Each structure stands twice: as C-alpha cells, then as structure tokens.
Short mmCIF file of C-alpha atoms in Angstrom, two decimals:
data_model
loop_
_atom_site.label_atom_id
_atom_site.label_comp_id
_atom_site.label_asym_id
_atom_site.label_seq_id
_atom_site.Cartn_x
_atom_site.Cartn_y
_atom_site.Cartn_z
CA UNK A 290 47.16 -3.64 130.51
CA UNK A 291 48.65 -0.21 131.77
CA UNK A 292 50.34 2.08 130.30
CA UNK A 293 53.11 3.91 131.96
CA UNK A 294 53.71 7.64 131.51
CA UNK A 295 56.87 7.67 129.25
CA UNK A 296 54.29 5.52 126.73
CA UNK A 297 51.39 7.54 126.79
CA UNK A 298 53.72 10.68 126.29
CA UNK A 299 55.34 8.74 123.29
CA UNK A 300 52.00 7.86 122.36
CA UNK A 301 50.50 11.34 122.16
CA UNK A 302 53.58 12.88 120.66
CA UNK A 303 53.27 10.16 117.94
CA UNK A 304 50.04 11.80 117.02
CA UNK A 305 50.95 15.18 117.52
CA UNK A 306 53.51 14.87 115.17
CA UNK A 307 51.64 12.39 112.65
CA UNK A 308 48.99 15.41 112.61
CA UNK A 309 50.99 17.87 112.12
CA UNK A 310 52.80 16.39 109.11
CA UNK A 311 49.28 15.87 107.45
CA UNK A 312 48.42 19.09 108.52
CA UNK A 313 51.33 21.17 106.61
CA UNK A 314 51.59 18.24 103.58
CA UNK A 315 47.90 18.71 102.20
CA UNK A 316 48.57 22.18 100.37
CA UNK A 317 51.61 21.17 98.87
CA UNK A 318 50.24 17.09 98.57
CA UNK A 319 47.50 18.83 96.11
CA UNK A 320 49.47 20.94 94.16
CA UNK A 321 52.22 18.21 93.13
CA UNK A 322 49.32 16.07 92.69
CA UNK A 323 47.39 18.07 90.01
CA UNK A 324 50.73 18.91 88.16
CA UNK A 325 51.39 15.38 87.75
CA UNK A 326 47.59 14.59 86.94
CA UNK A 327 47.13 17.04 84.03
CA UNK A 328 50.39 19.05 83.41
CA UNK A 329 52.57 19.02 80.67
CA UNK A 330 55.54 20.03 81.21
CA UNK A 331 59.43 18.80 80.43
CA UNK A 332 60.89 16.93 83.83
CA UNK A 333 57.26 15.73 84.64
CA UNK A 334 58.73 12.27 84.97
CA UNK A 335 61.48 13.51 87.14
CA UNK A 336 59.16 15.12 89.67
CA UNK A 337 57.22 12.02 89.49
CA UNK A 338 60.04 10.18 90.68
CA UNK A 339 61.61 12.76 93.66
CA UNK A 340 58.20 12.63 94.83
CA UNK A 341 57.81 8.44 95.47
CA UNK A 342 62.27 8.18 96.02
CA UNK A 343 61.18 8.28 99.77
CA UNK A 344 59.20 5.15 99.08
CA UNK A 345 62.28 2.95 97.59
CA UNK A 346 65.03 4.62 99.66
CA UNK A 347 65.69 3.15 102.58
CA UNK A 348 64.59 5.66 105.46
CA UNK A 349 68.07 6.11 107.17
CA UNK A 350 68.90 7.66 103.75
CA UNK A 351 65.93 10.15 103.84
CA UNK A 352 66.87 10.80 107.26
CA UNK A 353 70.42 11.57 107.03
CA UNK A 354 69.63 14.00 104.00
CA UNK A 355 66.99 15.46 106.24
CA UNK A 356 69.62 15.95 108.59
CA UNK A 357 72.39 17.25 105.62
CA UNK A 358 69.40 19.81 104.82
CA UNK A 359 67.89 20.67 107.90
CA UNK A 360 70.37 20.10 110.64
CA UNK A 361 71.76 23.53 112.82
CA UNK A 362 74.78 23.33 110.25
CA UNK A 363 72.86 22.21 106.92
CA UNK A 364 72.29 24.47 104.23
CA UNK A 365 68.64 25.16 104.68
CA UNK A 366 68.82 24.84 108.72
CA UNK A 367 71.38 27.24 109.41
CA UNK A 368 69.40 29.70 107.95
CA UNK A 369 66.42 29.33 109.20
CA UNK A 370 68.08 28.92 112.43
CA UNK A 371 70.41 31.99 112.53
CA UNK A 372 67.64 34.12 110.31
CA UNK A 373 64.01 32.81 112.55
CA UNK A 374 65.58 30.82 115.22
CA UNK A 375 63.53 27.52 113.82
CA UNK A 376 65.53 24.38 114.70
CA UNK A 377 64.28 21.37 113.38
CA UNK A 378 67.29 18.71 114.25
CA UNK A 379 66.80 17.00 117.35
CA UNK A 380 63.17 18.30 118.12
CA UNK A 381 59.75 17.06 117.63
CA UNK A 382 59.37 19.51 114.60
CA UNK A 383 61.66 17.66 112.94
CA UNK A 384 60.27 14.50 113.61
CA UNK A 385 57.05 16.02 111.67
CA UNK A 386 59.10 17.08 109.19
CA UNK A 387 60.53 13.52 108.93
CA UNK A 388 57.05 12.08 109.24
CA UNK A 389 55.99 14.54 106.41
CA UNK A 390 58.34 13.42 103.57
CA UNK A 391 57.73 9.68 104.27
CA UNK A 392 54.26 10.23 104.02
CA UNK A 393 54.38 12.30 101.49
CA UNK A 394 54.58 9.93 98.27
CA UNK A 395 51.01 7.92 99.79
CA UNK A 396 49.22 11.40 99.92
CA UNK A 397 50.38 12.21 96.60
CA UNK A 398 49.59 9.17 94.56
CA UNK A 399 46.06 8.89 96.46
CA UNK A 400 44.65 12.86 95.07
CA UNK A 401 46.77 12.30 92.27
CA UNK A 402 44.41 8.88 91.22
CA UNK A 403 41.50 10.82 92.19
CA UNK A 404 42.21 13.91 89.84
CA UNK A 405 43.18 10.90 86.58
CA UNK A 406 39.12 9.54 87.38
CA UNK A 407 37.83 12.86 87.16
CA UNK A 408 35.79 13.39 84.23
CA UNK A 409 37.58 16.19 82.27
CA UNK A 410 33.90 17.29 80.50
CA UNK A 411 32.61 18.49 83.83
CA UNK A 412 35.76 20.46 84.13
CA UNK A 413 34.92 21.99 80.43
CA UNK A 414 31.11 22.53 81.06
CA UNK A 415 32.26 24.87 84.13
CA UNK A 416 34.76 27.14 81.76
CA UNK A 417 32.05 27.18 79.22
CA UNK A 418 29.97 29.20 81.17
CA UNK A 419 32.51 31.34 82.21
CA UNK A 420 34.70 30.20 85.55
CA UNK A 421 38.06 31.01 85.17
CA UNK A 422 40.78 28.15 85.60
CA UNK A 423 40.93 28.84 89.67
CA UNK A 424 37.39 28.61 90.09
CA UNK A 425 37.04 25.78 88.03
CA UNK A 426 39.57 24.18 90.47
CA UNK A 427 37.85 24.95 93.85
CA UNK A 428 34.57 24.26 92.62
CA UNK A 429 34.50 21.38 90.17
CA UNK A 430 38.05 19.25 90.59
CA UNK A 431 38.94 19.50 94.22
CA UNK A 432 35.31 18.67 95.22
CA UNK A 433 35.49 15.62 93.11
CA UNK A 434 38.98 14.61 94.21
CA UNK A 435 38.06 14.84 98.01
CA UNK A 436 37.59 10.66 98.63
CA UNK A 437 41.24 10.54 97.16
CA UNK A 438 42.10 13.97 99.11
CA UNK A 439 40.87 11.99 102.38
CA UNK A 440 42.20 8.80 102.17
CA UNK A 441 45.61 10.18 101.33
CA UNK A 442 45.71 12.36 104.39
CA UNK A 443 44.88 8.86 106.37
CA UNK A 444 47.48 6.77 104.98
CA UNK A 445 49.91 9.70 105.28
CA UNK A 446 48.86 9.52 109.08
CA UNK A 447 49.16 5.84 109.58
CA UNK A 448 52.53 6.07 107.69
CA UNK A 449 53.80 8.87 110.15
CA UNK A 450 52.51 7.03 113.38
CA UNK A 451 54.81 4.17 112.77
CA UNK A 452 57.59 5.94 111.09
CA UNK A 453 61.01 5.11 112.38
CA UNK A 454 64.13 4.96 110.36
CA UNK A 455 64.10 8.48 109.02
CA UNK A 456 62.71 10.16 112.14
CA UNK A 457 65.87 8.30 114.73
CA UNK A 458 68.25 9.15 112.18
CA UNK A 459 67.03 13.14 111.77
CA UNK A 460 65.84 13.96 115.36
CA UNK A 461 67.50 11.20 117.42
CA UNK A 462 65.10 8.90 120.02
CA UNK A 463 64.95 11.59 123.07
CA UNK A 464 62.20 10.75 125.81
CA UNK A 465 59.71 13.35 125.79
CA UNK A 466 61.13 14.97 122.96
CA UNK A 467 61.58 13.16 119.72
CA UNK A 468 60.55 9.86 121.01
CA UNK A 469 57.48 8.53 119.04
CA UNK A 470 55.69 5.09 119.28
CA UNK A 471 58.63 3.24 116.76
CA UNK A 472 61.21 4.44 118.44
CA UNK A 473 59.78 3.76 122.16
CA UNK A 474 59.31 -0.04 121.11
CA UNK A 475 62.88 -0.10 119.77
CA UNK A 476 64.26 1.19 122.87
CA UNK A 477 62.06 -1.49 124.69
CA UNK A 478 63.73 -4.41 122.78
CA UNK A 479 67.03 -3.08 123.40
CA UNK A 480 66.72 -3.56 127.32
CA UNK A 481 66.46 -6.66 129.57
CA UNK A 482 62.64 -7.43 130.30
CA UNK A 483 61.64 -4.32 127.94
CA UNK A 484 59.16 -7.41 125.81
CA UNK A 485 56.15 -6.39 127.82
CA UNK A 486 56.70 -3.01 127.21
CA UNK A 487 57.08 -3.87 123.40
CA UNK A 488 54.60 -6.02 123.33
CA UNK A 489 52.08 -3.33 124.39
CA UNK A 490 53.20 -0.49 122.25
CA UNK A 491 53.12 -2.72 119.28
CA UNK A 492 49.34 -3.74 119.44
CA UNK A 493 48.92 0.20 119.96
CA UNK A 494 50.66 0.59 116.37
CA UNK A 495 48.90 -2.16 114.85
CA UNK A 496 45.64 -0.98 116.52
CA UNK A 497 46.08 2.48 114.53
CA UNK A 498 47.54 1.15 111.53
CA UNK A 499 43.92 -1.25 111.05
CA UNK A 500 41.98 1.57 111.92
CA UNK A 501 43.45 4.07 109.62
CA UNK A 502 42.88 1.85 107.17
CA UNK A 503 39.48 1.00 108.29
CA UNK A 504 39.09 5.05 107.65
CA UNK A 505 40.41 5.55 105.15
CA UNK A 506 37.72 2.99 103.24
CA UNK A 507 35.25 4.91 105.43
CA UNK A 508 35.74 8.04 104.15
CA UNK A 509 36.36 7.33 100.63
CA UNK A 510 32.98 6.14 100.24
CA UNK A 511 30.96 8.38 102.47
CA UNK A 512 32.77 11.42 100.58
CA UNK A 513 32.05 9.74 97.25
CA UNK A 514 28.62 8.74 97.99
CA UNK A 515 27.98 12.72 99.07
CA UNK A 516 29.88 13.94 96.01
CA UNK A 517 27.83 11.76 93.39
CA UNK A 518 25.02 12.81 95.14
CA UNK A 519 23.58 9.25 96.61
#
C-alpha cells in the first residue's frame, strides 16, 4: 500500500500541527485545570463550561468564531497581524490553533481528575514544614497529577490528528498548507476513484487514534506506578 507524496505531506503536517497544539495547550491546560480543581471563586461554573462548549458545539461553529477572532480582519488577528505580522487564517498555525481549542476540553478534564484524586494532606504536610504555595505546587501536586497530565496531552493529540470541522472552516483545506489527514480524506471522497485514496488515509487515522489510546493507558500507569513508588 503506497503512499503518494501529497499524503505523506498531509500526514506529517497532521502531526506537526497536532504537536504543536499540545505543545502550547499544556501551560495553560494546567492552570485552568487547578482553578477548577480547588478554586473558589464566583463564575467557577461558567469557566467550567467555556472550557468543554468546544465539546457540544458543533466544530464549524468553533471554527467560524476562530475565524471572527483570528482572521486578518478579526478583532484579535488584525492586531497581531498589523502589530507582529502573525497570521493565523489560512495557514497551518491556525490549523494548530484550531486543533488546540478542540483539544483543549480532553486535556483539561484529564489533569483536572488527576488534581480532585490528589490527597489534599500531602499537600498540607509540605506547607507545614515550610514550602510556600508555589513550591508546594511543583513539588507535591503536579508530580502527582502527571498520569492525568500525560494522558490528557495524548487524547488532546489524537483529538487534533483527526480534527476536521473547525480546522476547514478556520484555515480552509490548502495542499501543503492547511491540509491535514481529515481534510485530505474528505477531498478524496469528493473526487471520482478518490476511495482508495480514502480508504488508505482512514486506516492511517484509525491506526493513530488506537494507538494514542493504547498510550495514553501506557503512560498513565507507568507514571503512576513511578509516582507511588512501585
């Protein structure tokens, strides 16, 4: 089964831009994550809700925002476009950027569970003899919460590998550009004697989507079994 070279180049840009949507989400991913986990705080249900709305939305929605937002004349993209010269419509960075708030919500809820199961006494043993609050953080909670922190980062991948609705809508499907795995294999079913072509893409994307999940199980437990100290 070959591949030809406009599917290995919508292959590799597929993972370029799933990684680099990880990449940039895990900062923020772990900040929402703990505020939602142990804040308190007035329009905590709110948050939690913005955060997951690219879950029940349909992804043409997201994308078209994306696009009110981030497009050369959007509010947010015409700055940083006449201010830095960063253009995220129609390029692959804005396919990552797409990729990023669809995965977004899976990353979240996956730390966020992690941070809920931590024991909160471990936490206070730490302050009592004498870490500050930051400390505390980077040496007690985020350790613990790294099983969640990693298989959040892999279902955030898998989920921007196969993204499609949000990503055609914001960047377009442009060979070579913006055109990812999804949106080769929906160009390939919208031509006469494109179902081999499909065909081959589409074990590709289930092929990653299994393994990530594979992974994902993977690393939960090895992480957990090196945390608890088995």
């Amino acid at each position: 089964m070959a591949f030809t070279e406009e599917e290995i180049t919508a292959l590799m840009l597929s993972l370029k831009v799933a990684a680099t949507a990880v990449a940039f989400s895990i900062p923020l991913a772990i900040a929402v994550a703990w505020l939602l986990s142990r804040g308190r705080f007035w329009g905590k249900n709110l948050l939690d809700a913005v955060v997951h709305l690219p879950l029940i939305m349909p992804p043409v929605v997201t994308g078209y925002l994306l696009l009110l937002t981030f497009g050369r004349k959007g509010a947010v993209g015409a700055f940083l476009d006449e201010w830095f010269g960063i253009v995220f419509s129609f390029r692959w960075t804005g396919a990552a950027v797409a990729a990023a708030v669809m995965g977004f919500p899976l990353m979240v809820r996956a730390i966020r569970l992690s941070f809920d199961a931590i024991d909160s006494k471990l936490e206070a043993a730490a302050s009592t003899l004498g870490a500050g609050p930051l400390w505390v953080f980077l040496t007690v909670t985020l350790p613990l919460a790294l099983p969640g922190l990693a298989a959040g980062a892999v279902l955030a991948f898998a989920k921007s590998m196969g993204e499609f609705g949000a990503t055609i809508t914001f960047v377009s499907n442009i060979p070579g550009e913006t055109q990812t795995l999804a949106s080769a294999i929906y160009t390939y079913t919208q031509v006469p004697g494109g179902e081999l072509g499909a065909m081959r893409l589409t074990i590709i994307s289930i092929a990653v989507s299994i393994a990530a999940m594979l992974a994902s199980e993977w690393l939960s437990r090895r992480i957990a079994d090196k945390v608890g100290g088995r």
